[in-house]
C-alpha cells in the first residue's frame, strides 16, 4: 500500500539522519551520555528561559562539566578563561588570545617566583622556568587557543564567527545567533608557534626583574623570612594586575586560587574570593588555630574588614573528628581507623521519626559535654544521608542549635510528609506511588527546604552576615535522577580523585 511505502521511506530517512547525526557528534566529540544529556537539557532550559534569541552553546556547557586539570597549566588556563569572559578593559581593546596572555605575564612570573620560594626549590626562578614551568605555560596557551578562543573571521553583514577551534569544523563560520553564514576553516589572530616562544621570553625577562627586586629585599639585615619577602612582592603584583583588568569582583574561582595559581582554594572571604591555605597564612595575622584576614590580597585598596575575618586552621597533626548521621558504622571504623568516628546509624537508620531520635541523642551528648559548647564544635565533619543530611545542613551550614534543629525538624515532618491522594486504598495507593515514585508529596517538602535553607551556595559566595568562615564541614549524600549515580554535596573544597566512583558538588 502507498501508506506503508511512505511510512517505510520516512522511517528509513529518519534512521539515516540519526546515523549521520551520530557520526557527526562522534567526529566532533559531542556525543553525550545519558547523565550528561540530562545536564545539557537542564542548562538549555535555563538558557532559553533567559534568552530565546541566542542559541545554546553545547561546547561551552560541556567545558563547564569537564574539569580543567588542577595543576599549574590548568590554573593558568582558568585565569585566562576568566579574563576572556570578565575583563571589561581587555574586551574593549579586542580581547584576543595574544592580548590576554601578554597581560598575564607579570602575574605568571610572580606566581613562579612565589612558588619556587614556598617550595624551597634550589636554583634561580629563571632557571626553574626553563626546567619546570615552560611546559605548563605552553599547555595552558594551547588549551586556550584550541577550546576557548573564538574564530576571528568576520562578515560585514552577519558579524563575527563565535565558534572555537574545537567545535568549528565541519560547521564553518557561525555567528552568536546560531546562523551559519560562511564556509571555511577556523581563523586565529595569532600564530601560536611564533607567539609561544615570544610569550615565554616575556615571562623570562619579567622573572629576571622580579628576582633582582627579591634579592634586593632579602639582602637587607632583618628578621623577615624569604617567604614573607616573596609574598609581599607578589602582593604588589596582584593588586596592579587585577586593577588592570577591571572589576576584580568578577574574578572568582572555586577550582583555582587566583592569588598564587598553585593550590586549591579552600577558604572563602567576605568579598567572594576563595584563597588557598598558604595564601591565607601569608597575608593574614596568624594565631594558634586561627588566621585573621583584614584585607583581600587581590584588591587591598578596596577591602578593609572590621572586625577581621577569622579563618580557622586545623592543627597540623590533629586527627579528623567525624559525625555520621544515617551513615555506615562498623565498616567505616574498620576502613578509616585513623579517624575518630561517631556514627548514629545504630540508633536510627532513616526517616522523619528516626531523625528526631538522632537529634535527641545529640542533645544528650551535648549535655554531657556541657551545654555552653554547641555540638558542632566537637566535630570537623558532619556527614548525613536522607533526614540525616537535613540535620547536618542545619547544624553545620545554618549553625542551628540542637534545640532549634528539633523544633525545625518537627515542623518539617508535620508539614512536609503529606500523603498523596488515594492514600490508604490498597491497590490505588500502590499505583499512585509507582506513578510518582514516592509515597509523599514532594512539592511541599521542597518548598519548606527552600524556606529554611534558602537559595544560596553551600561553598563560596560573599558573606556579609558573619565574622568567620563555617567551622564545621558538611557532606550530604545524594544521587542523580538518571542512573542513580552517587553524588556528595559539600560546603568545603577538596581535590578530586580520578579513582572515585562518586561526584562531588561543592
Short mmCIF file of C-alpha atoms in Angstrom, two decimals:
data_model
loop_
_atom_site.label_atom_id
_atom_site.label_comp_id
_atom_site.label_asym_id
_atom_site.label_seq_id
_atom_site.Cartn_x
_atom_site.Cartn_y
_atom_site.Cartn_z
CA UNK A 1 0.00 0.00 0.00
CA UNK A 2 1.01 3.61 -0.62
CA UNK A 3 0.74 4.50 3.09
CA UNK A 4 3.03 1.61 4.07
CA UNK A 5 5.58 2.64 1.43
CA UNK A 6 5.56 6.24 2.67
CA UNK A 7 5.97 5.13 6.30
CA UNK A 8 8.83 2.85 5.30
CA UNK A 9 10.59 5.66 3.40
CA UNK A 10 10.05 8.06 6.32
CA UNK A 11 11.45 5.52 8.78
CA UNK A 12 14.46 4.90 6.54
CA UNK A 13 15.08 8.67 6.18
CA UNK A 14 14.85 9.24 9.95
CA UNK A 15 17.20 6.31 10.56
CA UNK A 16 19.76 7.68 8.06
CA UNK A 17 19.59 11.17 9.56
CA UNK A 18 20.03 9.76 13.07
CA UNK A 19 23.05 7.76 11.94
CA UNK A 20 24.52 10.83 10.23
CA UNK A 21 23.91 12.90 13.37
CA UNK A 22 25.56 10.21 15.49
CA UNK A 23 28.65 10.12 13.26
CA UNK A 24 28.88 13.93 13.21
CA UNK A 25 28.68 14.09 17.01
CA UNK A 26 31.33 11.40 17.31
CA UNK A 27 33.61 13.23 14.88
CA UNK A 28 33.46 16.48 16.85
CA UNK A 29 33.35 14.64 20.22
CA UNK A 30 29.88 15.90 21.12
CA UNK A 31 28.16 12.56 21.77
CA UNK A 32 26.55 12.82 25.20
CA UNK A 33 25.91 10.02 27.69
CA UNK A 34 22.55 9.71 29.47
CA UNK A 35 23.91 11.54 32.53
CA UNK A 36 25.47 14.36 30.51
CA UNK A 37 22.41 14.72 28.27
CA UNK A 38 20.29 15.48 31.32
CA UNK A 39 22.78 18.18 32.37
CA UNK A 40 22.69 19.73 28.89
CA UNK A 41 18.89 19.69 28.79
CA UNK A 42 18.63 21.46 32.16
CA UNK A 43 21.23 24.02 31.07
CA UNK A 44 19.42 24.55 27.76
CA UNK A 45 16.09 25.14 29.55
CA UNK A 46 17.78 27.65 31.87
CA UNK A 47 19.41 29.37 28.90
CA UNK A 48 16.25 29.72 26.80
CA UNK A 49 14.18 30.85 29.78
CA UNK A 50 16.51 33.88 29.91
CA UNK A 51 17.23 34.42 26.21
CA UNK A 52 15.25 32.97 23.30
CA UNK A 53 17.32 34.63 20.58
CA UNK A 54 20.84 33.42 21.44
CA UNK A 55 21.48 29.74 20.58
CA UNK A 56 22.57 27.33 23.30
CA UNK A 57 26.31 26.60 23.14
CA UNK A 58 26.90 22.89 23.81
CA UNK A 59 30.68 23.32 23.69
CA UNK A 60 30.79 25.93 26.46
CA UNK A 61 28.42 23.88 28.59
CA UNK A 62 30.48 20.73 28.01
CA UNK A 63 33.65 22.52 29.08
CA UNK A 64 31.97 23.61 32.32
CA UNK A 65 31.43 19.97 33.25
CA UNK A 66 34.82 18.65 32.14
CA UNK A 67 37.13 19.91 34.89
CA UNK A 68 40.36 21.58 33.85
CA UNK A 69 43.39 19.78 35.36
CA UNK A 70 44.24 21.16 38.79
CA UNK A 71 47.90 21.82 38.05
CA UNK A 72 49.81 24.96 37.13
CA UNK A 73 48.79 24.77 33.46
CA UNK A 74 45.13 24.23 34.37
CA UNK A 75 45.23 27.17 36.77
CA UNK A 76 46.78 29.48 34.15
CA UNK A 77 44.07 28.34 31.74
CA UNK A 78 41.35 29.05 34.33
CA UNK A 79 42.67 32.57 34.78
CA UNK A 80 42.85 33.14 31.01
CA UNK A 81 39.24 31.97 30.61
CA UNK A 82 38.12 34.26 33.41
CA UNK A 83 39.92 37.23 31.81
CA UNK A 84 38.38 36.47 28.42
CA UNK A 85 34.89 36.26 29.92
CA UNK A 86 35.00 39.03 32.54
CA UNK A 87 37.65 41.67 31.84
CA UNK A 88 35.95 44.82 30.56
CA UNK A 89 39.26 46.56 29.85
CA UNK A 90 40.69 43.66 27.85
CA UNK A 91 37.48 43.20 25.82
CA UNK A 92 37.42 46.91 24.94
CA UNK A 93 40.85 46.51 23.35
CA UNK A 94 39.95 43.44 21.30
CA UNK A 95 40.35 40.66 23.85
CA UNK A 96 42.32 38.32 21.60
CA UNK A 97 44.47 35.39 22.72
CA UNK A 98 47.71 37.34 22.38
CA UNK A 99 46.46 40.28 24.44
CA UNK A 100 45.09 38.05 27.21
CA UNK A 101 48.30 36.05 27.61
CA UNK A 102 50.60 39.07 27.33
CA UNK A 103 48.54 40.74 30.04
CA UNK A 104 49.13 37.70 32.29
CA UNK A 105 52.95 37.87 32.01
CA UNK A 106 53.52 39.82 35.29
CA UNK A 107 51.07 37.59 37.18
CA UNK A 108 52.52 34.29 35.94
CA UNK A 109 56.11 35.46 36.52
CA UNK A 110 55.31 36.49 40.09
CA UNK A 111 53.49 33.20 40.78
CA UNK A 112 56.50 31.21 39.55
CA UNK A 113 58.86 33.14 41.81
CA UNK A 114 56.50 32.82 44.80
CA UNK A 115 56.10 29.09 44.22
CA UNK A 116 59.86 28.50 43.96
CA UNK A 117 60.37 30.25 47.32
CA UNK A 118 57.44 28.50 49.03
CA UNK A 119 58.58 25.08 47.84
CA UNK A 120 62.19 25.96 48.68
CA UNK A 121 63.33 24.76 45.25
CA UNK A 122 67.04 25.17 44.59
CA UNK A 123 68.03 27.39 41.67
CA UNK A 124 67.07 30.80 40.35
CA UNK A 125 63.48 31.40 39.15
CA UNK A 126 64.72 31.93 35.58
CA UNK A 127 66.46 28.54 35.58
CA UNK A 128 63.38 26.92 37.13
CA UNK A 129 61.17 28.43 34.43
CA UNK A 130 63.08 26.53 31.74
CA UNK A 131 63.41 23.34 33.78
CA UNK A 132 59.96 23.04 35.36
CA UNK A 133 57.38 25.63 34.27
CA UNK A 134 57.71 26.13 30.49
CA UNK A 135 55.71 23.02 29.60
CA UNK A 136 52.85 24.05 31.91
CA UNK A 137 52.74 27.51 30.31
CA UNK A 138 52.69 26.09 26.78
CA UNK A 139 49.94 23.59 27.63
CA UNK A 140 47.78 26.42 29.00
CA UNK A 141 48.33 28.54 25.88
CA UNK A 142 47.49 25.66 23.54
CA UNK A 143 44.43 24.71 25.59
CA UNK A 144 43.04 28.23 25.41
CA UNK A 145 43.73 28.53 21.68
CA UNK A 146 42.01 25.20 20.92
CA UNK A 147 38.99 25.29 23.23
CA UNK A 148 38.23 28.90 24.20
CA UNK A 149 39.50 31.41 21.61
CA UNK A 150 36.73 32.20 19.07
CA UNK A 151 37.40 32.31 15.35
CA UNK A 152 38.41 35.78 14.12
CA UNK A 153 36.56 35.57 10.78
CA UNK A 154 34.07 38.41 10.35
CA UNK A 155 31.35 39.18 7.80
CA UNK A 156 30.16 42.76 7.13
CA UNK A 157 26.51 41.69 7.29
CA UNK A 158 26.39 38.76 9.73
CA UNK A 159 29.11 39.79 12.16
CA UNK A 160 31.86 37.74 13.82
CA UNK A 161 32.22 33.98 13.97
CA UNK A 162 31.78 32.69 17.53
CA UNK A 163 32.91 29.09 17.03
CA UNK A 164 36.09 27.94 18.75
CA UNK A 165 38.63 25.72 17.03
CA UNK A 166 37.40 22.62 18.87
CA UNK A 167 33.83 22.98 17.52
CA UNK A 168 34.42 24.87 14.27
CA UNK A 169 34.60 22.11 11.68
CA UNK A 170 32.63 20.84 9.86
CA UNK A 171 30.03 23.57 10.55
CA UNK A 172 32.06 26.52 9.32
CA UNK A 173 31.53 30.12 10.44
CA UNK A 174 28.60 30.70 12.79
CA UNK A 175 27.55 33.96 14.48
CA UNK A 176 26.25 34.44 18.02
CA UNK A 177 22.66 33.97 16.82
CA UNK A 178 23.47 30.46 15.59
CA UNK A 179 23.38 31.34 11.90
CA UNK A 180 25.98 29.56 9.75
CA UNK A 181 26.86 32.36 7.33
CA UNK A 182 30.00 31.12 5.55
CA UNK A 183 32.09 28.04 4.87
CA UNK A 184 35.75 27.88 5.77
CA UNK A 185 38.28 26.79 8.32
CA UNK A 186 38.98 28.26 11.74
CA UNK A 187 40.95 31.53 11.67
CA UNK A 188 43.13 32.80 14.51
CA UNK A 189 44.53 36.21 15.40
CA UNK A 190 47.85 34.73 16.45
CA UNK A 191 50.45 32.33 15.06
CA UNK A 192 50.71 30.01 18.03
CA UNK A 193 54.18 28.66 17.24
CA UNK A 194 55.74 32.13 16.92
CA UNK A 195 53.84 33.68 19.81
CA UNK A 196 54.57 30.82 22.26
CA UNK A 197 58.32 31.50 22.11
CA UNK A 198 57.84 35.27 22.38
CA UNK A 199 55.49 34.85 25.33
CA UNK A 200 57.92 32.62 27.24
CA UNK A 201 60.67 35.20 26.60
CA UNK A 202 58.44 37.90 28.10
CA UNK A 203 57.89 35.77 31.21
CA UNK A 204 61.63 35.10 31.45
CA UNK A 205 62.52 38.81 31.24
CA UNK A 206 59.92 39.74 33.84
CA UNK A 207 61.19 36.98 36.12
CA UNK A 208 64.70 38.46 35.94
CA UNK A 209 63.34 41.83 37.08
CA UNK A 210 61.36 40.27 39.92
CA UNK A 211 64.32 38.18 41.04
CA UNK A 212 66.52 41.29 41.17
CA UNK A 213 63.95 43.06 43.37
CA UNK A 214 63.63 39.95 45.53
CA UNK A 215 67.41 39.74 46.03
CA UNK A 216 67.48 43.41 46.99
CA UNK A 217 64.75 42.83 49.59
CA UNK A 218 66.38 39.73 51.10
CA UNK A 219 69.85 41.32 51.25
CA UNK A 220 68.74 43.70 53.98
CA UNK A 221 69.60 42.61 57.52
CA UNK A 222 66.29 41.93 59.23
CA UNK A 223 64.25 39.12 60.77
CA UNK A 224 61.69 38.80 57.95
CA UNK A 225 61.85 35.45 56.13
CA UNK A 226 62.34 34.92 52.40
CA UNK A 227 58.78 33.61 52.14
CA UNK A 228 57.45 36.84 53.62
CA UNK A 229 59.57 38.92 51.22
CA UNK A 230 58.30 36.89 48.26
CA UNK A 231 54.69 37.18 49.46
CA UNK A 232 54.99 40.96 49.88
CA UNK A 233 56.48 41.37 46.42
CA UNK A 234 53.78 39.13 44.97
CA UNK A 235 51.03 41.15 46.69
CA UNK A 236 52.06 44.31 44.83
CA UNK A 237 51.93 42.40 41.55
CA UNK A 238 48.48 41.02 42.44
CA UNK A 239 46.92 44.39 43.14
CA UNK A 240 48.30 46.00 39.99
CA UNK A 241 47.34 43.01 37.84
CA UNK A 242 43.69 42.76 38.92
CA UNK A 243 43.28 46.53 38.89
CA UNK A 244 44.34 46.48 35.23
CA UNK A 245 41.57 44.00 34.36
CA UNK A 246 38.56 45.98 35.59
CA UNK A 247 36.11 44.78 38.24
CA UNK A 248 38.10 42.38 40.45
CA UNK A 249 34.85 41.04 41.94
CA UNK A 250 34.21 39.19 38.67
CA UNK A 251 37.35 37.07 39.05
CA UNK A 252 36.23 34.27 41.35
CA UNK A 253 37.11 30.58 41.05
CA UNK A 254 36.38 27.54 43.20
CA UNK A 255 38.98 25.40 41.44
CA UNK A 256 41.99 27.77 41.24
CA UNK A 257 43.50 30.06 43.84
CA UNK A 258 43.64 33.31 41.86
CA UNK A 259 46.26 34.58 44.27
CA UNK A 260 49.06 32.06 43.58
CA UNK A 261 47.78 29.83 40.70
CA UNK A 262 49.28 26.89 42.57
CA UNK A 263 46.98 25.48 45.27
CA UNK A 264 43.33 24.50 45.63
CA UNK A 265 41.19 27.35 47.04
CA UNK A 266 39.61 26.30 50.32
CA UNK A 267 38.80 29.45 52.30
CA UNK A 268 36.07 31.87 51.11
CA UNK A 269 36.43 35.54 52.07
CA UNK A 270 33.62 38.08 52.61
CA UNK A 271 34.34 39.68 49.21
CA UNK A 272 33.60 36.36 47.47
CA UNK A 273 37.18 35.42 46.55
CA UNK A 274 38.41 32.00 47.65
CA UNK A 275 42.07 31.52 48.61
CA UNK A 276 44.28 28.54 49.41
CA UNK A 277 45.64 27.96 52.92
CA UNK A 278 49.25 29.07 52.12
CA UNK A 279 47.95 32.42 50.79
CA UNK A 280 45.68 32.87 53.82
CA UNK A 281 48.65 32.26 56.12
CA UNK A 282 50.91 34.55 54.07
CA UNK A 283 48.57 37.55 54.08
CA UNK A 284 46.81 37.13 57.43
CA UNK A 285 47.72 37.50 61.10
CA UNK A 286 48.40 34.04 62.48
CA UNK A 287 47.33 32.84 65.94
CA UNK A 288 47.38 29.32 67.42
CA UNK A 289 44.45 27.85 65.47
CA UNK A 290 43.15 30.88 63.53
CA UNK A 291 44.26 33.40 60.93
CA UNK A 292 42.74 36.88 60.85
CA UNK A 293 42.28 38.50 57.44
CA UNK A 294 41.76 42.27 57.36
CA UNK A 295 42.02 42.63 53.59
CA UNK A 296 41.78 40.51 50.46
CA UNK A 297 45.23 40.38 48.79
CA UNK A 298 43.64 40.60 45.33
CA UNK A 299 42.28 44.12 45.99
CA UNK A 300 43.64 45.55 49.21
CA UNK A 301 42.72 49.11 48.20
CA UNK A 302 39.02 48.22 48.19
CA UNK A 303 38.73 45.93 51.24
CA UNK A 304 39.03 46.62 54.95
CA UNK A 305 37.20 44.31 57.35
CA UNK A 306 36.48 45.39 60.91
CA UNK A 307 36.41 43.16 62.83
CA UNK A 308 38.84 40.98 60.91
CA UNK A 309 37.58 37.90 59.07
CA UNK A 310 38.59 34.79 61.02
CA UNK A 311 39.78 31.63 59.28
CA UNK A 312 40.04 28.51 61.42
CA UNK A 313 43.16 26.43 60.76
CA UNK A 314 43.28 22.84 61.89
CA UNK A 315 46.47 21.92 63.79
CA UNK A 316 48.88 20.03 61.54
CA UNK A 317 48.88 16.73 63.43
CA UNK A 318 45.30 16.75 64.76
CA UNK A 319 43.02 13.87 63.80
CA UNK A 320 39.69 14.22 61.99
CA UNK A 321 36.52 14.08 64.12
CA UNK A 322 33.55 12.86 62.07
CA UNK A 323 29.86 12.71 62.96
CA UNK A 324 27.98 10.28 60.72
CA UNK A 325 24.18 10.65 60.58
CA UNK A 326 22.47 7.67 58.94
CA UNK A 327 25.90 6.55 57.73
CA UNK A 328 27.84 3.32 57.89
CA UNK A 329 29.02 2.22 61.30
CA UNK A 330 31.27 -0.83 61.56
CA UNK A 331 32.72 -0.74 58.01
CA UNK A 332 33.65 2.95 58.36
CA UNK A 333 35.53 2.34 61.59
CA UNK A 334 37.38 -0.57 60.01
CA UNK A 335 38.32 1.25 56.81
CA UNK A 336 39.29 4.56 58.47
CA UNK A 337 40.97 3.61 61.76
CA UNK A 338 42.81 6.94 61.98
CA UNK A 339 39.56 8.93 62.06
CA UNK A 340 37.57 9.40 65.25
CA UNK A 341 34.12 8.38 64.01
CA UNK A 342 30.84 8.93 65.83
CA UNK A 343 28.01 7.16 63.99
CA UNK A 344 24.34 7.26 64.89
CA UNK A 345 23.48 4.56 62.37
CA UNK A 346 22.93 2.01 65.14
CA UNK A 347 20.41 4.29 66.79
CA UNK A 348 18.43 5.40 63.74
CA UNK A 349 18.61 4.43 60.11
CA UNK A 350 16.49 6.93 58.17
CA UNK A 351 13.10 8.58 58.06
CA UNK A 352 11.41 11.54 59.72
CA UNK A 353 10.70 9.99 63.13
CA UNK A 354 14.13 8.40 63.33
CA UNK A 355 15.68 11.79 62.57
CA UNK A 356 14.13 13.09 65.79
CA UNK A 357 15.80 10.20 67.63
CA UNK A 358 19.17 11.29 66.22
CA UNK A 359 18.64 14.83 67.45
CA UNK A 360 17.71 13.69 70.95
CA UNK A 361 20.87 11.56 71.07
CA UNK A 362 22.91 14.61 70.00
CA UNK A 363 21.22 16.71 72.69
CA UNK A 364 22.13 14.10 75.31
CA UNK A 365 25.76 14.13 74.11
CA UNK A 366 25.78 17.93 74.21
CA UNK A 367 24.54 17.94 77.81
CA UNK A 368 27.35 15.57 78.83
CA UNK A 369 29.95 17.84 77.20
CA UNK A 370 28.41 20.98 78.69
CA UNK A 371 25.51 22.90 77.18
CA UNK A 372 27.54 26.08 76.73
CA UNK A 373 29.50 24.37 73.95
CA UNK A 374 27.44 23.60 70.82
CA UNK A 375 27.76 20.07 69.46
CA UNK A 376 29.26 21.40 66.18
CA UNK A 377 32.49 22.37 67.97
CA UNK A 378 33.29 18.73 68.68
CA UNK A 379 33.32 17.62 65.02
CA UNK A 380 35.36 18.60 61.96
CA UNK A 381 32.99 16.92 59.50
CA UNK A 382 29.30 16.01 59.67
CA UNK A 383 28.09 13.54 57.04
CA UNK A 384 24.39 12.89 56.53
CA UNK A 385 22.04 10.85 54.37
CA UNK A 386 18.31 11.44 53.90
CA UNK A 387 16.96 13.13 57.06
CA UNK A 388 20.48 12.95 58.49
CA UNK A 389 21.54 15.21 55.62
CA UNK A 390 18.95 17.82 56.60
CA UNK A 391 20.19 17.70 60.20
CA UNK A 392 23.81 18.01 59.02
CA UNK A 393 22.94 21.11 56.96
CA UNK A 394 21.04 22.64 59.86
CA UNK A 395 23.90 22.12 62.32
CA UNK A 396 26.86 22.80 60.05
CA UNK A 397 25.62 25.31 57.46
CA UNK A 398 22.81 27.21 59.21
CA UNK A 399 24.59 26.88 62.57
CA UNK A 400 21.39 25.91 64.38
CA UNK A 401 21.49 24.68 67.95
CA UNK A 402 20.25 21.14 68.61
CA UNK A 403 17.10 22.57 70.21
CA UNK A 404 16.45 24.72 67.15
CA UNK A 405 17.06 21.68 64.94
CA UNK A 406 14.47 19.67 66.88
CA UNK A 407 11.82 22.41 66.58
CA UNK A 408 12.50 22.94 62.88
CA UNK A 409 12.58 19.23 62.15
CA UNK A 410 9.21 18.64 63.84
CA UNK A 411 7.78 21.45 61.74
CA UNK A 412 9.28 19.92 58.60
CA UNK A 413 7.87 16.47 59.36
CA UNK A 414 4.39 17.82 60.16
CA UNK A 415 4.07 19.92 57.01
CA UNK A 416 6.27 18.10 54.51
CA UNK A 417 5.27 14.44 54.79
CA UNK A 418 1.83 14.77 53.25
CA UNK A 419 0.39 11.57 51.76
CA UNK A 420 -0.76 11.64 48.15
CA UNK A 421 -4.34 11.37 47.02
CA UNK A 422 -5.89 7.88 47.19
CA UNK A 423 -3.56 7.04 50.07
CA UNK A 424 -4.95 4.22 52.19
CA UNK A 425 -6.73 2.50 49.32
CA UNK A 426 -4.60 -0.67 48.86
CA UNK A 427 -4.44 -1.11 45.08
CA UNK A 428 -4.80 2.55 44.08
CA UNK A 429 -2.19 3.63 46.64
CA UNK A 430 0.40 1.36 45.02
CA UNK A 431 -0.43 2.65 41.53
CA UNK A 432 -0.09 6.28 42.68
CA UNK A 433 3.24 5.52 44.38
CA UNK A 434 4.59 3.79 41.27
CA UNK A 435 3.45 6.68 39.06
CA UNK A 436 5.01 9.44 41.20
CA UNK A 437 7.98 7.49 42.54
CA UNK A 438 7.27 8.47 46.15
CA UNK A 439 4.71 7.89 48.90
CA UNK A 440 4.51 11.54 49.96
CA UNK A 441 4.06 14.76 48.00
CA UNK A 442 7.42 16.29 47.10
CA UNK A 443 6.49 19.92 46.34
CA UNK A 444 5.54 20.88 49.95
CA UNK A 445 8.78 19.31 51.17
CA UNK A 446 10.87 21.18 48.58
CA UNK A 447 9.12 24.46 49.42
CA UNK A 448 9.90 24.05 53.14
CA UNK A 449 13.54 23.19 52.45
CA UNK A 450 13.89 26.32 50.28
CA UNK A 451 12.33 28.39 53.05
CA UNK A 452 14.64 27.05 55.76
CA UNK A 453 17.90 26.80 53.80
CA UNK A 454 17.31 29.47 51.13
CA UNK A 455 18.77 29.55 47.64
CA UNK A 456 22.45 30.22 48.30
CA UNK A 457 25.70 28.40 47.55
CA UNK A 458 26.98 25.86 50.05
CA UNK A 459 30.56 26.89 49.31
CA UNK A 460 31.91 30.32 48.47
CA UNK A 461 29.95 33.46 47.74
CA UNK A 462 30.10 36.80 49.52
CA UNK A 463 29.14 36.60 53.20
CA UNK A 464 28.07 39.82 54.86
CA UNK A 465 26.37 38.31 57.92
CA UNK A 466 29.27 36.53 59.64
CA UNK A 467 32.70 37.26 61.09
CA UNK A 468 34.27 33.90 60.28
CA UNK A 469 34.01 31.05 57.84
CA UNK A 470 31.99 27.93 58.66
CA UNK A 471 33.73 25.95 61.38
CA UNK A 472 32.22 22.56 60.54
CA UNK A 473 32.47 20.85 57.18
CA UNK A 474 29.27 19.21 55.95
CA UNK A 475 28.78 16.46 53.35
CA UNK A 476 25.34 15.25 52.24
CA UNK A 477 24.99 12.13 50.11
CA UNK A 478 22.56 12.05 47.20
CA UNK A 479 22.07 10.51 43.75
CA UNK A 480 21.41 11.78 40.24
CA UNK A 481 17.93 11.27 38.80
CA UNK A 482 19.32 9.24 35.88
CA UNK A 483 21.40 6.11 36.54
CA UNK A 484 21.29 6.88 40.28
CA UNK A 485 24.94 7.94 40.26
CA UNK A 486 26.26 8.80 43.72
CA UNK A 487 27.00 12.47 44.45
CA UNK A 488 28.19 14.35 47.54
CA UNK A 489 27.01 17.90 48.29
CA UNK A 490 29.60 19.74 50.39
CA UNK A 491 30.28 23.15 51.94
CA UNK A 492 34.04 22.69 51.50
CA UNK A 493 36.51 22.23 48.68
CA UNK A 494 38.85 19.32 48.13
CA UNK A 495 40.93 17.94 45.24
CA UNK A 496 39.10 15.44 43.04
CA UNK A 497 40.43 11.91 42.73
CA UNK A 498 40.20 10.07 39.42
CA UNK A 499 39.60 6.82 41.33
CA UNK A 500 36.36 7.96 42.97
CA UNK A 501 33.11 6.36 41.78
CA UNK A 502 31.09 9.34 43.02
CA UNK A 503 30.80 13.02 42.09
CA UNK A 504 31.46 15.95 44.43
CA UNK A 505 29.46 19.17 44.27
CA UNK A 506 30.84 21.98 46.44
#
